[in-house]
Tab-separated table of C-alpha atoms in Angstrom:
chain	number	residue	atom	x	y	z
A	1	UNK	CA	42.080	51.447	7.919
A	2	UNK	CA	41.879	51.133	11.728
A	3	UNK	CA	38.343	52.593	11.561
A	4	UNK	CA	37.253	49.557	9.561
A	5	UNK	CA	38.493	46.921	12.030
A	6	UNK	CA	35.514	47.205	14.417
A	7	UNK	CA	33.102	47.038	11.472
A	8	UNK	CA	34.875	43.984	10.024
A	9	UNK	CA	34.880	42.279	13.405
A	10	UNK	CA	31.172	43.082	13.853
A	11	UNK	CA	30.372	41.728	10.400
A	12	UNK	CA	32.326	38.528	11.096
A	13	UNK	CA	30.525	38.125	14.422
A	14	UNK	CA	27.135	38.759	12.767
A	15	UNK	CA	27.889	36.289	9.975
A	16	UNK	CA	29.024	33.660	12.509
A	17	UNK	CA	25.883	34.161	14.580
A	18	UNK	CA	23.666	33.945	11.497
A	19	UNK	CA	25.376	30.768	10.252
A	20	UNK	CA	25.100	29.240	13.730
A	21	UNK	CA	21.430	30.155	13.891
A	22	UNK	CA	20.718	28.661	10.453
A	23	UNK	CA	22.657	25.446	11.147
A	24	UNK	CA	21.043	25.043	14.579
A	25	UNK	CA	17.586	25.610	13.057
A	26	UNK	CA	18.285	22.970	10.409
A	27	UNK	CA	19.490	20.490	13.011
A	28	UNK	CA	16.380	21.131	15.142
A	29	UNK	CA	14.141	20.546	12.103
A	30	UNK	CA	16.005	17.288	11.332
A	31	UNK	CA	15.622	16.183	14.974
A	32	UNK	CA	11.878	16.944	14.925
A	33	UNK	CA	11.487	15.098	11.641
A	34	UNK	CA	13.421	12.086	13.018
A	35	UNK	CA	11.138	11.934	16.010
A	36	UNK	CA	8.081	12.210	13.776
A	37	UNK	CA	9.368	9.357	11.581
A	38	UNK	CA	10.120	7.195	14.603
A	39	UNK	CA	6.608	7.742	15.982
A	40	UNK	CA	5.087	6.897	12.574
A	41	UNK	CA	7.100	3.664	12.427
A	42	UNK	CA	6.089	2.822	16.002
A	43	UNK	CA	2.435	3.252	15.009
A	44	UNK	CA	2.946	0.803	12.147
A	45	UNK	CA	4.561	-1.743	14.447
A	46	UNK	CA	1.791	-1.358	17.002
A	47	UNK	CA	-0.795	-1.961	14.309
A	48	UNK	CA	1.205	-4.867	12.917
A	49	UNK	CA	1.231	-6.503	16.404
A	50	UNK	CA	-2.574	-6.161	16.913
A	51	UNK	CA	-3.500	-9.735	15.988
A	52	UNK	CA	-0.941	-11.138	18.408
A	53	UNK	CA	-2.121	-8.788	21.181
A	54	UNK	CA	-5.726	-9.823	20.480
A	55	UNK	CA	-4.795	-13.480	20.734
A	56	UNK	CA	-3.112	-12.904	24.097
A	57	UNK	CA	-5.973	-10.853	25.520
A	58	UNK	CA	-9.175	-12.235	24.097
A	59	UNK	CA	-11.955	-13.900	26.012
A	60	UNK	CA	-15.712	-13.568	25.762
A	61	UNK	CA	-16.260	-10.894	28.380
A	62	UNK	CA	-17.807	-7.570	27.361
A	63	UNK	CA	-14.968	-5.704	29.096
A	64	UNK	CA	-12.345	-7.469	27.055
A	65	UNK	CA	-14.255	-6.900	23.839
A	66	UNK	CA	-14.509	-3.193	24.697
A	67	UNK	CA	-10.792	-3.050	25.468
A	68	UNK	CA	-9.937	-4.761	22.155
A	69	UNK	CA	-12.248	-2.504	20.198
A	70	UNK	CA	-10.633	0.555	21.778
A	71	UNK	CA	-7.126	-0.814	21.121
A	72	UNK	CA	-7.928	-1.464	17.434
A	73	UNK	CA	-9.555	1.941	17.007
A	74	UNK	CA	-6.642	3.786	18.579
A	75	UNK	CA	-4.125	1.887	16.433
A	76	UNK	CA	-6.053	2.723	13.241
A	77	UNK	CA	-6.457	6.355	14.287
A	78	UNK	CA	-2.708	6.616	14.927
A	79	UNK	CA	-1.930	5.165	11.515
A	80	UNK	CA	-4.316	7.589	9.821
A	81	UNK	CA	-2.778	10.522	11.655
A	82	UNK	CA	0.743	9.563	10.625
A	83	UNK	CA	-0.322	8.930	7.044
A	84	UNK	CA	-1.674	12.461	6.744
A	85	UNK	CA	1.220	14.019	8.697
A	86	UNK	CA	3.816	12.402	6.448
A	87	UNK	CA	1.812	13.356	3.370
A	88	UNK	CA	2.063	17.013	4.373
A	89	UNK	CA	5.805	16.771	4.788
A	90	UNK	CA	7.098	14.616	1.970
A	91	UNK	CA	5.311	12.862	-0.912
A	92	UNK	CA	8.188	10.370	-1.236
A	93	UNK	CA	8.115	9.370	2.452
A	94	UNK	CA	4.333	9.323	2.407
A	95	UNK	CA	4.208	7.000	-0.620
A	96	UNK	CA	6.682	4.549	0.928
A	97	UNK	CA	4.917	4.644	4.319
A	98	UNK	CA	1.502	4.147	2.724
A	99	UNK	CA	2.767	1.188	0.718
A	100	UNK	CA	3.995	-0.450	3.924
A	101	UNK	CA	0.772	0.296	5.811
A	102	UNK	CA	-1.387	-0.947	2.935
A	103	UNK	CA	0.443	-4.255	2.864
A	104	UNK	CA	-0.066	-4.723	6.615
A	105	UNK	CA	-3.707	-3.651	6.524
A	106	UNK	CA	-4.437	-6.200	3.814
A	107	UNK	CA	-3.474	-9.110	6.082
A	108	UNK	CA	-4.231	-7.545	9.449
A	109	UNK	CA	-8.006	-7.906	9.228
A	110	UNK	CA	-7.647	-11.613	8.457
A	111	UNK	CA	-5.067	-12.136	11.210
A	112	UNK	CA	-7.231	-10.310	13.771
A	113	UNK	CA	-10.164	-12.628	12.940
A	114	UNK	CA	-7.931	-15.649	13.191
A	115	UNK	CA	-6.673	-14.436	16.573
A	116	UNK	CA	-10.255	-14.092	17.788
A	117	UNK	CA	-11.177	-17.515	16.455
A	118	UNK	CA	-8.191	-19.248	18.054
A	119	UNK	CA	-8.736	-20.715	21.511
A	120	UNK	CA	-7.457	-18.303	24.219
A	121	UNK	CA	-3.996	-19.125	25.556
A	122	UNK	CA	-4.287	-21.460	28.535
A	123	UNK	CA	-0.575	-21.861	29.322
A	124	UNK	CA	2.453	-19.589	29.293
A	125	UNK	CA	3.787	-21.505	26.296
A	126	UNK	CA	0.596	-20.716	24.370
A	127	UNK	CA	1.386	-17.018	24.496
A	128	UNK	CA	4.013	-17.403	21.787
A	129	UNK	CA	2.057	-19.959	19.798
A	130	UNK	CA	0.914	-17.812	16.874
A	131	UNK	CA	3.549	-15.060	17.120
A	132	UNK	CA	4.981	-15.397	13.618
A	133	UNK	CA	1.762	-16.445	11.946
A	134	UNK	CA	0.055	-13.168	12.726
A	135	UNK	CA	2.786	-10.891	11.388
A	136	UNK	CA	2.897	-9.584	7.812
A	137	UNK	CA	6.349	-9.653	6.254
A	138	UNK	CA	7.171	-6.058	5.349
A	139	UNK	CA	10.956	-6.221	5.035
A	140	UNK	CA	11.074	-4.756	1.530
A	141	UNK	CA	8.472	-2.041	2.250
A	142	UNK	CA	10.199	-1.156	5.563
A	143	UNK	CA	13.568	-0.854	3.811
A	144	UNK	CA	12.047	1.366	1.132
A	145	UNK	CA	10.335	3.551	3.739
A	146	UNK	CA	13.523	3.917	5.805
A	147	UNK	CA	15.465	4.833	2.670
A	148	UNK	CA	12.934	7.576	1.827
A	149	UNK	CA	13.039	8.865	5.437
A	150	UNK	CA	16.832	8.913	5.538
A	151	UNK	CA	16.909	10.722	2.209
A	152	UNK	CA	14.597	13.419	3.576
A	153	UNK	CA	16.847	13.849	6.631
A	154	UNK	CA	20.041	14.503	4.670
A	155	UNK	CA	21.299	17.919	3.756
A	156	UNK	CA	20.335	18.829	0.159
A	157	UNK	CA	23.907	18.651	-1.084
A	158	UNK	CA	24.311	15.066	0.163
A	159	UNK	CA	20.756	14.042	-0.775
A	160	UNK	CA	21.433	14.559	-4.471
A	161	UNK	CA	24.708	12.668	-4.367
A	162	UNK	CA	23.143	9.822	-2.323
A	163	UNK	CA	20.144	9.283	-4.597
A	164	UNK	CA	22.208	9.350	-7.753
A	165	UNK	CA	24.344	6.473	-6.443
A	166	UNK	CA	21.438	4.168	-5.612
């Protein structure tokens, strides 16, 4: 029996190391996914804020128009990247994210044009003038997207229990 003790101890140590490795790997994947989701949501918010940023920055100089065009292009590129990235990872998260983005995109073009048509801010008080008018209400879509993201971040055992209670 005493010959088996070192083997049992080695097996317990190996099992502990393997479990630690697997748990740590899962936690790292969750952390990476959380960061990816946060970046995707930041891209949405940046895009959502474009009309307001245009209003604050616009004038008729070619430099400003070039800066605005670059800002709009980068925001749209970032949204497209995150749409595809999320689609590769989770159809449920992708569908909820796309629904939110589609709602914002629908109004954003109109709001950007309104921001360009509005007279440029001439006083500090004017900077907040159109703040709420240029923002699409996405509370329901945001809540749905966050729910899908949280569901993807949970361990499988909890995910099933969580979704069945909703």
